[in-house]
CSV table of C-alpha atoms in Angstrom, one decimal:
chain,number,residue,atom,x,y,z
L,29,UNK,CA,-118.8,49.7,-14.4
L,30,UNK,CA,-120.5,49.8,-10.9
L,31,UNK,CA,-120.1,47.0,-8.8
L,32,UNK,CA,-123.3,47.4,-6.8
L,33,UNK,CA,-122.3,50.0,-4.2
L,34,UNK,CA,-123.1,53.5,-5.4
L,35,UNK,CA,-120.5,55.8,-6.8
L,36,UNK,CA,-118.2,52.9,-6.9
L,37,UNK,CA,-116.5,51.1,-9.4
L,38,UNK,CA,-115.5,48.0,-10.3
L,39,UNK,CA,-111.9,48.7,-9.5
L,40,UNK,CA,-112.4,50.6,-6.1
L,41,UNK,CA,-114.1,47.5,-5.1
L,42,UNK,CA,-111.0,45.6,-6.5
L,43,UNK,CA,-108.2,48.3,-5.4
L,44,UNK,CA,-110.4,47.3,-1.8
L,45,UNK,CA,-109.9,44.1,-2.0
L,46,UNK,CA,-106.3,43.5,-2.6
L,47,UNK,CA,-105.1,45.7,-0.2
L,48,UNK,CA,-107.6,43.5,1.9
L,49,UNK,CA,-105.8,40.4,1.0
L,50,UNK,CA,-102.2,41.6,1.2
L,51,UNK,CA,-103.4,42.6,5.1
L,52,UNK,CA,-104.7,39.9,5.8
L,53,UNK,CA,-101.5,38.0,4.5
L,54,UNK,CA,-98.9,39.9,6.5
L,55,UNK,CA,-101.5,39.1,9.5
L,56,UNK,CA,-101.9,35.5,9.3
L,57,UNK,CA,-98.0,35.4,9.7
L,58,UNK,CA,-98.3,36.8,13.0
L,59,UNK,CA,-98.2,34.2,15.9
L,60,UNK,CA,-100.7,36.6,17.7
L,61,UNK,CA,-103.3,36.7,14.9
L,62,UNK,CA,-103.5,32.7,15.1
L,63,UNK,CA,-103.7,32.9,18.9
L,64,UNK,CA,-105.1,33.8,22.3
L,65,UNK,CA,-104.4,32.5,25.4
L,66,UNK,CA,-107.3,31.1,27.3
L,67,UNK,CA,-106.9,30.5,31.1
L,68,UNK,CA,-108.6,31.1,34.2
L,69,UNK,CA,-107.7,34.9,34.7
L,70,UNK,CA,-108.6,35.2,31.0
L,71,UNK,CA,-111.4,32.4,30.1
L,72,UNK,CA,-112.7,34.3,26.8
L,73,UNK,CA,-109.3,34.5,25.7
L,74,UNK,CA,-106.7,37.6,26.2
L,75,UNK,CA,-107.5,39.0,22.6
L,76,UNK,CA,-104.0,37.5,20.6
L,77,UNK,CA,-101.6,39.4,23.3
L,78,UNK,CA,-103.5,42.8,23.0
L,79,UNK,CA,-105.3,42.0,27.0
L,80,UNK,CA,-101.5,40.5,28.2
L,81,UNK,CA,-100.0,44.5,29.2
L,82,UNK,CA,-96.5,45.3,29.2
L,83,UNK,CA,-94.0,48.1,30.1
L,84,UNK,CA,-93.9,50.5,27.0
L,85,UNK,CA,-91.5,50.5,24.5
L,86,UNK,CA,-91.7,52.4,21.4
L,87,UNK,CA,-95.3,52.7,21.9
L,88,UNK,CA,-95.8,48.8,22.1
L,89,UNK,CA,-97.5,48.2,25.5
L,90,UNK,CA,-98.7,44.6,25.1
L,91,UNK,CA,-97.8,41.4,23.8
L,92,UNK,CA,-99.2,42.1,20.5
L,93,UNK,CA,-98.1,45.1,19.7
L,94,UNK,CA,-94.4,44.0,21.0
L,95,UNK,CA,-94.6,41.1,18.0
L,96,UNK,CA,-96.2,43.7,15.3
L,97,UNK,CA,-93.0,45.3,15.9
L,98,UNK,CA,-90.9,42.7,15.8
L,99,UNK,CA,-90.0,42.6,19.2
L,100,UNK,CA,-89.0,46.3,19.3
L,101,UNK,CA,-86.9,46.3,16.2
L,102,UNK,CA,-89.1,48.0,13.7
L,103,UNK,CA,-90.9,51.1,15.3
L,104,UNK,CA,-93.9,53.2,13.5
L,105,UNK,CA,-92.1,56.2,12.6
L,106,UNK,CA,-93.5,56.2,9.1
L,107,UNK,CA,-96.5,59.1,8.1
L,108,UNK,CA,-98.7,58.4,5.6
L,109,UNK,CA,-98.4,58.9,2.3
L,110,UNK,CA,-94.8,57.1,2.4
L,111,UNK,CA,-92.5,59.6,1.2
L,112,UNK,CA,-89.6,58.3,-1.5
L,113,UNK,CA,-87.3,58.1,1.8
L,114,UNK,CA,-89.9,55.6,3.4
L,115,UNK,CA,-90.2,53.7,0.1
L,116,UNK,CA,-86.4,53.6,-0.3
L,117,UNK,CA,-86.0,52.6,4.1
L,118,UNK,CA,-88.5,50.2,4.0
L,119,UNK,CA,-86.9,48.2,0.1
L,120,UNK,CA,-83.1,48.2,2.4
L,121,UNK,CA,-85.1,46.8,5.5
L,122,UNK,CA,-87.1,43.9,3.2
L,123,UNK,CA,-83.9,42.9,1.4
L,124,UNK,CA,-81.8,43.2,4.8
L,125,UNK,CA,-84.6,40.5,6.2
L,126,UNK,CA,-84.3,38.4,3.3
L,127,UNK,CA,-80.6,37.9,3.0
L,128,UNK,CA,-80.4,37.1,6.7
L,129,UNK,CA,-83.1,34.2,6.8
L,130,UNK,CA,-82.4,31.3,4.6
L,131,UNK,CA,-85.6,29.9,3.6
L,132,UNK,CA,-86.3,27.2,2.0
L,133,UNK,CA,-88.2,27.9,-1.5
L,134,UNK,CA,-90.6,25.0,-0.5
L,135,UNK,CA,-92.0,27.1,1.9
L,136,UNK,CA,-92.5,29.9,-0.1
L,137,UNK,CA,-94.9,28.0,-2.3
L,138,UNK,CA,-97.2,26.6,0.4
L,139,UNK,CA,-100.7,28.6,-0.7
L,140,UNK,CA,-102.7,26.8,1.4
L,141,UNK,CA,-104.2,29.4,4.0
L,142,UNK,CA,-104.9,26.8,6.6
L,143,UNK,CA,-101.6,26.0,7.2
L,144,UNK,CA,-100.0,29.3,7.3
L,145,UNK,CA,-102.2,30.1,10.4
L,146,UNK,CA,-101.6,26.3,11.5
L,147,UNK,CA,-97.8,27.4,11.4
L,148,UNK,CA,-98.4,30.5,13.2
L,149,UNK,CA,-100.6,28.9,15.7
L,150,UNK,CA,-97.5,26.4,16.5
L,151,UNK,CA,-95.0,29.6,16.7
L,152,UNK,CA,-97.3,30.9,19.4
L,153,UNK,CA,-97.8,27.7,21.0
L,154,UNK,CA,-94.3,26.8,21.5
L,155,UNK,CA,-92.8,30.4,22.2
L,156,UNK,CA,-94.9,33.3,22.3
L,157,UNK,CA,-96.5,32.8,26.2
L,158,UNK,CA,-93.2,30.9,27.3
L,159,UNK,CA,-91.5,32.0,30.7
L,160,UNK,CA,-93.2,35.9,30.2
L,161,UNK,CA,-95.1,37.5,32.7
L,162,UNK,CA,-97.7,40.7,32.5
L,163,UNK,CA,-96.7,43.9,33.6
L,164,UNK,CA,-93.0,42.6,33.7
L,165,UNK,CA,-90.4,43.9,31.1
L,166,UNK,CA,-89.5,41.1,28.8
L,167,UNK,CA,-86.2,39.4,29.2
L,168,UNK,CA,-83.3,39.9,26.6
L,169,UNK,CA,-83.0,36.4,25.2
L,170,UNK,CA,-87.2,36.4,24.7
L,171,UNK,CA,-86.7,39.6,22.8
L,172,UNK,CA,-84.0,38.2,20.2
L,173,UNK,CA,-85.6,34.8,20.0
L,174,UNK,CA,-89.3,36.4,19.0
L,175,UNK,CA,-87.2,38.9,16.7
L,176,UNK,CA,-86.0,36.0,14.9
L,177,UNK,CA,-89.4,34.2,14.5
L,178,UNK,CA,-91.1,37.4,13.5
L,179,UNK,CA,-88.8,38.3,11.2
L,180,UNK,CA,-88.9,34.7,9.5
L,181,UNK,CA,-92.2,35.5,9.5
L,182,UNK,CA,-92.2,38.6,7.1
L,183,UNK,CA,-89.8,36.8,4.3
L,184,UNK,CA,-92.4,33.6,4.4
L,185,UNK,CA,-95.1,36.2,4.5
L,186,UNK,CA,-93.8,38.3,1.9
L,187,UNK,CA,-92.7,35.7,-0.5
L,188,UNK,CA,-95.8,34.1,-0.4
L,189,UNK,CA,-97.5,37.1,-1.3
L,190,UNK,CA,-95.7,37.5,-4.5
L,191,UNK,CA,-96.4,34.2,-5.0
L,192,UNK,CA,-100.1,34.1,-4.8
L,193,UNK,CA,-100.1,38.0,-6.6
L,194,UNK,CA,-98.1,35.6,-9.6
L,195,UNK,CA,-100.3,33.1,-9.5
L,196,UNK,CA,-103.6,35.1,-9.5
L,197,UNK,CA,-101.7,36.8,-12.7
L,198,UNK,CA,-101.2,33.9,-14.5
L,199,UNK,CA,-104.5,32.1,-14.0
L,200,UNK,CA,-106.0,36.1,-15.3
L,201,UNK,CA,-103.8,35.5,-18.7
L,202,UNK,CA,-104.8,31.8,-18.8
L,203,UNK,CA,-108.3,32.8,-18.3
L,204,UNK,CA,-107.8,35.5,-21.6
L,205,UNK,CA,-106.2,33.0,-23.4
L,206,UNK,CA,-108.7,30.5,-22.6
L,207,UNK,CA,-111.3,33.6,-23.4
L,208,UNK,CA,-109.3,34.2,-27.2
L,209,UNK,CA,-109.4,30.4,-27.9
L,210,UNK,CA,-112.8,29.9,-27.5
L,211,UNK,CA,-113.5,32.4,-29.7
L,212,UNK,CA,-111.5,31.4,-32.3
L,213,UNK,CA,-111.8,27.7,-31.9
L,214,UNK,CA,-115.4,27.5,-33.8
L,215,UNK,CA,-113.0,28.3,-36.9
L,216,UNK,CA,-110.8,24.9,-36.8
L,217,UNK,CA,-114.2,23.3,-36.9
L,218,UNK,CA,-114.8,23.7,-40.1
């Protein structure tokens, strides 16, 4: 079945659209993709952290790409396809992450987009800019402290995501099941 862009079907267009949302996800945990600092050097905003430089580290030479590797901790060392190695590095990093931050399970079942970029908008509010200057390497205790948010980030992030990927599923079977039933139901009518 197309779905209106030739030589492509329905599930490309579906395949394209949940990696889409499972992107966008992981980004709208990140303070910097809720963010941009507006001042007077930088009046149409610094671009979430990517305009705010920074000594290299790892390849991160601004303020945004500093918090997409969680402050340094997590480098991009990984070549696509992931190999089974990857797969199996990146499953002991997730679980690692999710035994060290206690998080409530309330949390995990906020769905409401607004409020996860509200949430990441505060992080970057209240932390992110603090006591940091450009060009200037970034001080020890900023590095562990943004390590810890962006890392809380990822288990919210990711446990969200399973629960929205859970809930799309059941509302699909609901959806057959509503489909079966109304097929059926004409038959207790008479």
């Amino acid at each position: 079945m197309s779905h209106g862009i030739k030589g492509h079907t329905e599930e490309d267009g579906l395949s394209t659209a949940m990696r889409l949302l499972l992107h966008y996800i992981g980004d709208i945990h990140q303070p910097l993709h809720a963010t941009s600092r507006v001042d007077s050097s930088y009046p149409a905003g610094d671009r979430g952290g990517n305009e705010f430089p920074l000594p290299s580290v790892d390849g991160a030479k601004n303020l945004h790409a500093v918090w997409d590797s969680v402050a340094y901790e997590f480098t991009n060392d990984y070549k696509l396809p992931f190999s089974e190695s990857d797969w199996k590095k990146i499953g002991e990093q997730a679980e690692t992450l999710v035994a060290k931050h206690d998080i409530s399970e309330s949390v995990f079942d906020e769905l409401d987009f607004t409020k996860w970029a509200q949430e990441s908008f505060e992080i970057s509010e209240s932390f992110v800019y603090k006591d940091i200057t450009e060009g200037q390497a970034l001080p020890e205790d900023y590095i562990e402290k943004a390590q810890e948010y962006a890392e809380k980030q990822i288990v919210i992030g990711g446990h969200r995501m399973a629960n929205l990927l859970k809930t799309m599923s059941l509302k699909e079977r609901v959806n057959e099941f509503q489909g079966e039933f109304d097929s059926f139901y004409p038959l207790f009518l008479q």
